[in-house]
XYZ file of C-alpha atoms in Angstrom:
600
model
C -22.059 -5.053 5.841
C -25.659 -3.242 6.521
C -28.471 -3.893 7.370
C -32.222 -2.314 7.225
C -34.344 -1.427 4.209
C -34.173 1.853 2.718
C -32.899 5.264 4.467
C -33.254 3.416 7.940
C -30.242 0.930 6.872
C -26.660 1.356 9.245
C -22.979 0.574 7.669
C -21.568 -1.039 10.074
C -18.950 -3.850 9.668
C -18.813 -6.688 11.877
C -16.714 -5.319 15.171
C -13.910 -6.780 16.880
C -15.058 -10.170 18.421
C -13.588 -13.443 19.870
C -11.180 -14.735 17.669
C -11.396 -12.179 14.778
C -10.071 -9.144 14.393
C -10.663 -6.646 11.393
C -7.073 -5.070 12.056
C -5.363 -8.530 10.349
C -7.543 -9.074 7.013
C -6.143 -9.245 3.659
C -6.824 -9.883 0.343
C -5.923 -11.701 -2.698
C -6.938 -10.582 -5.997
C -6.570 -10.249 -9.792
C -4.984 -6.761 -11.593
C -4.200 -5.089 -14.173
C -3.929 -2.026 -16.766
C -3.813 -0.733 -20.011
C -2.350 2.248 -21.358
C -1.456 3.799 -24.501
C 2.248 5.168 -23.947
C 2.098 8.189 -25.868
C -0.655 9.794 -23.738
C -3.294 9.145 -26.254
C -7.234 8.972 -25.249
C -9.266 6.959 -26.639
C -13.253 4.851 -25.407
C -11.057 1.081 -26.730
C -8.086 1.909 -23.408
C -12.139 1.454 -21.382
C -13.400 -1.172 -23.634
C -9.875 -3.191 -23.783
C -10.292 -2.718 -19.696
C -13.454 -4.099 -19.370
C -11.957 -7.112 -21.258
C -9.142 -7.490 -19.263
C -11.882 -7.418 -15.980
C -14.151 -9.632 -17.087
C -10.942 -12.242 -18.238
C -10.034 -12.202 -14.270
C -13.596 -13.475 -12.853
C -11.738 -16.474 -11.501
C -9.398 -14.197 -9.762
C -12.100 -12.293 -7.843
C -14.889 -13.563 -5.490
C -18.708 -13.749 -4.358
C -20.524 -14.971 -1.965
C -22.908 -17.457 -1.503
C -25.485 -14.513 -3.684
C -23.534 -15.376 -6.941
C -24.029 -12.206 -8.035
C -22.884 -10.059 -5.071
C -19.103 -10.211 -5.793
C -16.607 -9.222 -3.396
C -15.476 -5.804 -5.184
C -14.091 -4.420 -9.018
C -13.371 -0.853 -10.598
C -11.406 0.693 -12.881
C -9.116 3.457 -12.631
C -8.573 5.813 -15.180
C -7.706 9.270 -16.494
C -10.141 11.925 -16.138
C -11.794 12.346 -19.088
C -12.209 15.428 -20.867
C -14.142 14.767 -23.360
C -17.176 12.648 -21.465
C -17.222 16.011 -18.837
C -17.315 18.701 -20.864
C -20.111 17.534 -22.350
C -21.743 16.142 -19.324
C -21.611 19.823 -17.174
C -22.345 21.476 -19.950
C -25.608 19.423 -20.678
C -26.475 18.745 -16.999
C -25.778 21.763 -15.265
C -24.648 23.998 -18.210
C -20.554 24.680 -16.290
C -17.692 24.637 -19.120
C -15.274 23.013 -17.611
C -12.311 24.822 -16.956
C -8.774 23.444 -18.947
C -7.277 20.352 -17.520
C -5.130 20.589 -14.581
C -7.259 23.597 -13.072
C -9.830 21.121 -12.009
C -10.327 18.132 -9.606
C -13.560 15.120 -9.458
C -13.755 12.039 -7.445
C -17.044 9.775 -6.761
C -17.903 10.115 -3.537
C -19.995 7.420 -1.239
C -22.131 9.085 0.978
C -25.134 7.817 3.600
C -28.249 7.040 2.282
C -30.438 8.741 5.352
C -30.899 12.083 3.529
C -30.495 14.226 6.883
C -26.729 12.280 7.297
C -25.714 12.735 3.474
C -26.666 16.488 3.806
C -24.304 16.990 6.844
C -21.431 15.321 5.193
C -22.058 17.630 1.625
C -22.082 20.291 3.442
C -18.852 20.006 5.913
C -17.366 19.159 2.497
C -18.716 22.073 0.970
C -17.085 24.331 3.461
C -13.625 22.297 3.836
C -13.438 23.449 0.431
C -14.164 26.999 0.526
C -11.599 26.853 3.856
C -8.660 25.305 1.573
C -9.406 28.322 -1.169
C -10.802 26.514 -3.796
C -14.359 26.631 -5.603
C -17.075 23.910 -5.749
C -18.535 23.685 -9.177
C -21.765 21.142 -7.995
C -21.692 17.663 -6.673
C -23.644 15.562 -9.273
C -25.714 12.379 -8.284
C -24.051 9.581 -9.735
C -26.089 7.606 -12.566
C -25.995 4.305 -11.444
C -27.755 0.987 -13.502
C -28.342 -1.494 -10.310
C -31.094 -3.321 -12.418
C -29.198 -3.464 -15.677
C -26.331 -4.730 -13.920
C -28.334 -7.529 -11.861
C -26.285 -6.277 -8.227
C -27.280 -8.953 -6.133
C -29.855 -8.313 -2.971
C -26.774 -8.608 -0.289
C -24.597 -5.810 -2.081
C -27.398 -3.504 -3.261
C -28.211 -3.701 0.852
C -25.084 -2.001 1.796
C -25.117 0.363 -1.512
C -24.232 3.873 -0.402
C -25.497 6.622 -1.842
C -22.942 7.662 -4.463
C -22.101 11.501 -5.750
C -19.621 12.974 -8.585
C -17.996 16.285 -6.350
C -16.011 18.525 -9.296
C -14.193 21.602 -7.616
C -11.962 24.173 -8.803
C -8.857 26.388 -8.467
C -8.047 29.819 -9.085
C -4.885 30.474 -11.740
C -2.523 31.237 -9.219
C -2.660 27.654 -7.068
C -0.586 25.509 -9.653
C -1.805 21.664 -10.444
C 0.610 20.518 -7.476
C -1.029 22.327 -4.954
C -4.515 21.524 -5.426
C -3.470 17.831 -5.289
C -1.957 18.592 -1.567
C -5.294 20.477 -0.535
C -7.094 17.929 -2.099
C -5.633 15.604 -0.007
C -6.681 17.716 3.276
C -9.952 18.253 2.631
C -10.093 14.499 1.634
C -8.297 13.589 5.136
C -10.137 16.165 7.313
C -13.675 15.751 6.816
C -13.640 11.802 6.491
C -11.672 12.197 10.228
C -14.706 14.274 11.622
C -17.504 12.082 9.914
C -16.354 8.765 10.941
C -15.676 10.339 14.420
C -18.955 11.704 14.495
C -21.300 9.428 17.111
C -23.996 10.847 16.112
C -24.426 9.864 12.426
C -25.746 6.140 12.390
C -23.971 5.953 9.217
C -20.537 7.154 8.847
C -19.010 4.495 7.482
C -20.576 5.073 4.200
C -18.683 8.226 3.922
C -15.689 7.507 1.637
C -14.162 9.031 -1.158
C -13.078 6.600 -4.351
C -10.777 9.620 -5.418
C -10.702 13.451 -5.352
C -8.055 14.705 -7.953
C -7.353 16.264 -11.130
C -5.347 13.750 -12.451
C -7.401 10.636 -11.926
C -10.685 9.000 -11.261
C -11.883 5.639 -9.679
C -15.406 3.569 -10.307
C -15.146 0.505 -8.052
C -18.317 -1.088 -5.669
C -19.131 -4.342 -4.422
C -19.587 -5.891 -7.433
C -18.793 -9.008 -9.886
C -16.138 -8.332 -13.174
C -19.114 -8.206 -15.113
C -21.594 -5.784 -13.097
C -19.220 -2.790 -12.810
C -19.268 -1.839 -16.710
C -23.305 -2.047 -16.848
C -23.442 -0.371 -13.289
C -21.644 2.931 -13.966
C -24.137 4.364 -17.087
C -20.614 6.346 -17.732
C -18.225 3.895 -18.174
C -19.978 3.024 -21.575
C -20.676 6.262 -22.800
C -17.917 6.467 -26.543
C -17.018 10.112 -25.148
C -15.490 8.893 -22.142
C -12.073 8.634 -23.457
C -8.599 7.757 -21.049
C -5.109 6.786 -21.790
C -5.345 4.005 -19.683
C -7.293 2.001 -17.170
C -5.995 0.175 -14.336
C -8.513 -2.359 -13.035
C -9.440 -4.879 -10.103
C -10.640 -7.552 -9.489
C -11.068 -8.899 -5.825
C -11.544 -11.948 -3.313
C -11.805 -11.039 -0.466
C -9.224 -14.143 1.457
C -10.198 -13.623 4.692
C -11.964 -9.784 4.951
C -15.570 -8.654 4.913
C -16.274 -7.518 1.485
C -17.929 -4.063 1.459
C -18.342 -1.355 -1.669
C -15.493 1.085 -0.271
C -13.201 -1.877 0.161
C -12.682 -2.985 -3.763
C -10.004 -1.625 -5.683
C -8.916 0.509 -7.306
C -7.770 2.853 -4.126
C -6.587 6.261 -5.066
C -3.061 5.611 -6.444
C -2.793 1.630 -6.581
C -3.943 -1.599 -7.073
C -2.842 -4.965 -5.423
C -2.412 -9.172 -5.420
C -1.277 -10.919 -2.973
C -1.047 -10.003 0.480
C 0.728 -7.640 2.719
C 2.338 -10.046 5.837
C 4.049 -7.537 7.470
C 1.052 -5.037 7.839
C 0.762 -5.148 11.098
C 4.256 -3.843 11.553
C 4.191 -1.623 8.737
C 0.942 0.429 10.995
C 2.232 0.663 14.239
C 6.012 2.054 12.787
C 4.719 4.519 10.582
C 2.288 5.430 13.777
C 5.100 6.104 15.512
C 6.607 8.416 12.981
C 3.671 10.632 12.957
C 5.368 11.991 16.375
C 8.037 13.030 15.126
C 6.909 14.036 11.460
C 7.587 17.538 10.138
C 6.442 18.855 6.897
C 8.168 21.513 4.826
C 4.818 21.476 2.644
C 2.034 20.903 4.747
C 3.096 23.405 8.020
C 1.233 23.181 10.809
C -1.785 21.937 9.178
C 0.301 18.340 9.002
C -1.756 17.278 11.944
C -5.030 17.355 9.642
C -3.490 14.074 7.905
C -3.154 11.625 10.908
C -3.966 8.899 11.346
C -2.381 8.546 7.747
C -3.484 5.209 7.561
C -7.455 5.027 8.390
C -9.220 2.804 10.485
C -10.295 -0.277 9.302
C -8.493 -0.254 5.654
C -7.443 -3.678 4.288
C -3.930 -4.250 3.984
C -4.469 -3.204 0.133
C -5.719 0.211 1.491
C -2.908 1.093 4.295
C -0.423 0.794 1.364
C -2.502 3.412 0.066
C -2.191 5.561 2.299
C 1.330 5.421 3.360
C 1.977 5.671 -0.624
C -0.263 8.905 -0.946
C 1.228 10.250 2.227
C 4.545 10.306 0.685
C 3.931 11.373 -2.755
C 1.704 14.913 -0.578
C 4.892 15.467 0.768
C 7.369 15.366 -2.325
C 7.861 11.895 -2.979
C 7.478 11.296 -6.623
C 5.247 8.006 -7.162
C 7.861 5.467 -7.824
C 10.175 7.098 -5.304
C 7.652 6.382 -2.790
C 6.802 2.637 -4.251
C 10.916 2.173 -4.210
C 10.649 2.647 -0.664
C 8.278 0.692 0.164
C 9.159 -2.093 -1.503
C 12.502 -2.559 -1.492
C 14.340 -5.291 -3.378
C 16.452 -7.677 -2.136
C 19.921 -6.686 -1.792
C 21.609 -7.389 1.239
C 22.636 -9.951 -0.329
C 23.196 -9.700 -4.125
C 26.720 -9.574 -4.747
C 26.825 -7.522 -8.398
C 24.490 -5.241 -7.780
C 26.305 -1.559 -7.862
C 27.301 0.001 -4.671
C 25.411 2.874 -5.297
C 22.499 1.114 -5.699
C 23.307 -0.757 -2.544
C 24.074 2.383 -0.716
C 20.578 3.613 -1.464
C 18.904 0.513 0.050
C 20.635 0.283 2.769
C 20.159 3.862 3.628
C 16.361 3.467 2.718
C 16.039 1.062 5.747
C 17.039 3.255 7.991
C 14.093 5.331 7.294
C 11.256 2.643 6.373
C 10.892 -1.275 7.174
C 9.984 -3.386 4.010
C 6.053 -3.243 2.841
C 7.016 -7.492 2.496
C 4.683 -9.260 0.192
C 3.928 -11.513 -1.737
C 2.418 -8.523 -3.048
C 2.263 -7.545 -7.076
C 1.570 -3.559 -7.246
C 0.070 -1.660 -9.968
C -0.143 1.734 -9.220
C -0.483 5.647 -11.582
C -0.795 8.499 -10.791
C -1.927 9.651 -13.982
C 1.349 10.745 -15.402
C 2.750 7.632 -14.749
C 2.028 3.868 -14.715
C 3.950 1.056 -13.581
C 3.896 -2.061 -11.500
C 6.514 -3.985 -9.485
C 7.552 -7.447 -7.237
C 8.039 -7.796 -4.064
C 11.404 -9.573 -3.257
C 9.673 -13.138 -2.614
C 8.284 -12.116 -6.469
C 5.390 -14.561 -5.402
C 2.534 -13.029 -7.705
C 2.671 -13.524 -11.160
C 2.649 -10.576 -13.700
C 3.066 -10.310 -17.001
C 3.033 -7.743 -19.801
C 2.339 -7.009 -23.629
C 3.822 -3.698 -25.277
C 2.430 -3.519 -28.887
C 4.000 -2.088 -32.106
C 0.160 0.669 -31.810
C 1.744 1.805 -28.560
C -0.180 -0.040 -25.866
C 0.967 -1.882 -23.383
C -0.986 -4.311 -21.426
C -0.194 -5.700 -18.105
C -2.029 -8.189 -16.085
C -1.849 -11.207 -13.568
C -1.496 -13.966 -16.554
C -1.584 -13.254 -20.237
C -4.306 -13.383 -22.622
C -7.074 -10.997 -20.636
C -7.311 -9.366 -24.207
C -6.713 -9.911 -27.603
C -3.469 -9.455 -29.524
C -2.361 -10.232 -32.506
C 0.377 -11.608 -32.714
C 2.146 -9.434 -35.581
C 1.390 -6.433 -33.180
C 3.166 -7.993 -30.895
C 6.300 -6.198 -30.125
C 8.066 -7.601 -27.032
C 6.727 -9.016 -24.347
C 7.777 -9.865 -20.633
C 7.513 -10.413 -16.770
C 8.043 -8.623 -13.710
C 10.790 -10.385 -12.081
C 11.346 -9.916 -8.168
C 11.888 -6.444 -6.564
C 12.114 -4.806 -10.219
C 9.933 -2.191 -10.979
C 8.338 -1.219 -14.500
C 7.047 1.976 -15.349
C 5.350 4.554 -18.346
C 5.954 7.993 -18.785
C 3.396 9.271 -20.594
C 5.156 12.895 -21.119
C 8.225 11.012 -22.637
C 6.360 8.808 -24.494
C 8.349 5.876 -23.835
C 8.647 2.637 -21.075
C 12.147 3.362 -17.882
C 13.978 0.502 -16.936
C 14.264 -0.923 -13.858
C 17.768 0.070 -13.595
C 18.004 3.678 -15.074
C 14.640 4.186 -12.622
C 17.627 2.665 -9.456
C 20.263 4.572 -11.009
C 18.740 8.038 -10.676
C 17.030 7.160 -7.428
C 21.006 5.747 -6.548
C 22.588 9.355 -7.792
C 19.638 12.190 -5.797
C 22.187 12.168 -3.108
C 25.277 10.910 -1.517
C 24.064 8.008 0.773
C 27.731 6.151 0.601
C 28.925 8.841 2.082
C 25.997 9.835 5.095
C 26.571 6.518 5.772
C 30.333 6.479 6.281
C 30.117 8.663 8.402
C 27.085 8.083 10.400
C 26.497 4.547 10.416
C 27.799 2.879 13.472
C 28.556 -0.722 13.168
C 28.539 -2.793 16.731
C 32.032 -4.127 15.838
C 33.046 -0.434 16.562
C 31.814 -0.471 20.161
C 33.406 -1.202 23.238
C 33.542 -0.821 26.745
C 35.400 -0.678 30.323
C 32.558 -2.971 31.450
C 32.756 -6.699 32.451
C 30.883 -8.456 30.025
C 28.656 -11.370 31.696
C 30.308 -14.259 31.922
C 29.453 -18.049 31.762
C 28.693 -19.025 35.515
C 28.129 -23.095 35.500
C 27.164 -23.212 39.614
C 23.713 -20.693 38.270
C 23.563 -22.472 34.578
C 21.044 -24.632 35.356
C 18.822 -22.372 37.607
C 19.208 -19.743 34.888
C 17.882 -22.103 32.429
C 14.739 -23.179 34.634
C 14.333 -18.977 35.066
C 13.455 -18.481 31.702
C 12.124 -21.660 30.778
C 14.351 -24.173 28.996
C 13.358 -27.728 28.791
C 15.625 -31.032 28.250
C 13.285 -31.330 24.730
C 14.470 -27.994 23.397
C 17.399 -28.274 24.978
C 18.688 -31.477 22.752
C 16.166 -31.604 19.593
C 16.707 -27.238 19.759
C 19.656 -25.999 20.620
C 22.596 -28.411 20.524
C 21.381 -29.015 16.635
C 22.311 -25.757 15.793
C 25.739 -25.361 17.724
C 27.044 -29.153 17.891
C 26.182 -29.537 13.822
C 25.129 -26.512 12.600
C 21.837 -27.404 10.607
C 17.803 -26.398 11.974
C 16.334 -29.245 13.565
C 13.517 -30.896 11.164
C 10.601 -32.929 12.613
C 7.571 -34.418 10.847
C 5.004 -34.452 13.183
C 4.336 -30.712 13.514
C 3.740 -28.296 15.955
C 0.073 -28.712 18.347
C 1.524 -27.242 21.275
C -1.117 -24.639 22.469
C -0.230 -20.578 21.623
C 1.665 -19.444 24.648
C -0.814 -16.633 25.462
C -3.674 -19.567 25.776
C -1.616 -21.895 27.551
C -1.199 -22.229 31.112
C 2.011 -24.128 31.408
C 4.964 -22.040 31.818
C 6.521 -20.580 28.441
C 9.456 -19.145 27.553
C 9.251 -15.667 26.422
C 10.091 -15.278 22.702
C 6.516 -18.086 22.031
C 5.103 -14.929 22.811
C 5.961 -13.963 19.660
C 4.821 -14.863 16.984
C 3.295 -13.507 13.646
C -0.035 -15.089 11.316
C 0.748 -15.048 7.821
C -2.166 -15.670 5.431
C -2.953 -19.272 5.187
C -3.532 -19.056 1.094
C -1.351 -20.020 -2.029
C 2.531 -18.865 -0.574
C 4.495 -21.972 -1.155
C 6.325 -22.907 1.291
C 10.534 -21.342 1.482
C 13.233 -23.064 3.485
C 16.037 -21.199 4.740
C 18.106 -21.972 1.236
C 15.573 -20.056 -0.332
C 14.860 -17.687 2.191
C 18.345 -16.820 1.672
C 18.460 -14.682 -0.946
C 15.522 -12.539 -0.350
C 15.875 -11.931 3.524
C 18.490 -10.966 6.295
C 18.542 -10.768 9.375
C 20.227 -7.248 10.189
C 18.325 -4.637 11.606
C 19.273 -0.765 12.363
C 18.102 0.410 16.284
C 18.424 3.727 17.442
C 16.072 6.982 17.048
C 14.451 7.603 13.942
C 14.247 11.552 12.202
C 11.812 12.914 10.404
C 9.875 10.967 7.337
C 9.399 13.256 5.611
C 13.279 14.634 5.038
C 16.244 13.094 3.733
C 19.416 13.846 5.347
C 22.480 12.832 6.653
C 21.330 12.363 9.706
C 18.605 9.496 8.485
C 22.190 6.858 8.392
C 23.507 7.963 12.440
C 21.783 4.880 13.880
C 23.268 1.408 14.824
C 23.255 -1.506 13.049
C 23.369 -4.967 14.534
C 24.017 -7.478 11.787
C 21.710 -10.470 13.945
C 19.648 -10.807 17.217
C 22.146 -13.557 18.967
C 23.823 -10.803 20.759
C 27.037 -12.238 22.754
C 27.236 -11.448 26.212
C 30.155 -8.804 25.237
C 28.095 -7.062 22.710
C 25.850 -6.609 24.957
C 27.596 -5.001 27.124
C 28.732 -2.756 24.993
C 25.343 -2.487 23.948
C 23.725 -1.866 27.668
C 26.939 1.128 28.114
C 27.194 2.057 24.750
C 28.636 5.165 24.355
C 29.722 6.694 20.602
C 29.308 9.054 17.962
C 26.514 10.777 19.971
C 24.411 7.891 20.873
C 23.700 7.107 24.122
C 22.406 4.052 26.237
């Protein structure tokens, strides 16, 4: 949060201290979108989005100062009519054709010298990428009319709107990739510049030739009063995605408000730290046909100081910019529960199993809405613990939100209604003017490559491994010393292991576990006691092994991964471990593995 007054304020969030670590910040929120199925733009979409957002006020949060919110925002398509009028009136600039230009809102330092440094840097990178700067436009805002609180105002960055255009020989997709490079490179250069006191204020809400984001550290009812653009009748869009943020255990800030650049999220990504670690590891072997030797400018893929939603968006954008479609990238990151789904087709099962070798799931509970301007959709993670419902109307509108009733719809106008199901995707294609079902989408994905053939020829199973080496046997004479050496106690044997082995049941206790964390204990502890995951302590219902069985599996793949940005048979050349408990024979086979060119 900012401190100080005027141009001297310094943007800085709390750093790691004591038991607090910003890496573990998560959030819980309200999400929704309104769209016209055939892609017809209107200002009514914006008006309805405002109604929807304000009716999700209970899902947002604020501090002790009620006029300072945790964050609210809206993502729309580029408002062509409004921008054409505005650029002509304010700068005498004729707006290029849609797709030939890009626009985005950028948070900048309030200090004039530091702001000029950031803008000059961006201008240079625009020229370096072979694009042309059209103009910077100081975004008109009305903090007094919106009644924005003193805390939010003290942290408020300066906001500029950036317009960039491209020559005719640069395709729309190539323009997006060059804008992505500009964004990532400039952000890395500014954030790593230790001489800038307000480096954290520099942030792109968006920079795209399809969509734009308006957001801030605001309450739901403040958003549309704060940004003057949104109230203009010429501000028209065929879609509007809104978000009301509740920073469950995070610090609110202007940049952490949502939507982020391609999605918004309700829930928590509980696998967040593992996902971040894996993505960082994959950077070392990543190669891109589209970016070539400029790929390193995109690292780190996941920006520092982002929440779980921001981390998800970073990876989603990275996959999209490297050639995956929006829906394909989402299905890779948020797979449905396929391992124990007996009725799933073999093609789809093969598709999910292959994907599981490329990337681990980003598991929630999570309800995620996403769009790139061409498509808009939503998905629940496999657990299905976040509500998301939708209406489709006879006048070709779709309303999706965390709950029903965010927009008033006449009963006679409702064509049908539904809800998101665990692991299922809900997608609109504006070009085709229709909703694409989950079955159609997943069937299309599953037929893109011969995943089943790749698995049969490349996958290695534990049962296929054999060794001439003798496995470590059961040695009764050394059993007690080995149990003591590894920290087993009488309590562990009687109350934990024997019920599992003899009665085949989970041990159950009613008094809770008040023992100290292993890292804080003076007592010797077992090795696995040091490996525990702390989950967000919010509204997640308890899940036991019976209810978990359908949505989880203990199987995992080990062995070297391949380039995430390619899809080849070699990605399936990994070893399947069906469960984490291995026999002495299996352990010996792993220790001396030499099978299908996979060596120990």
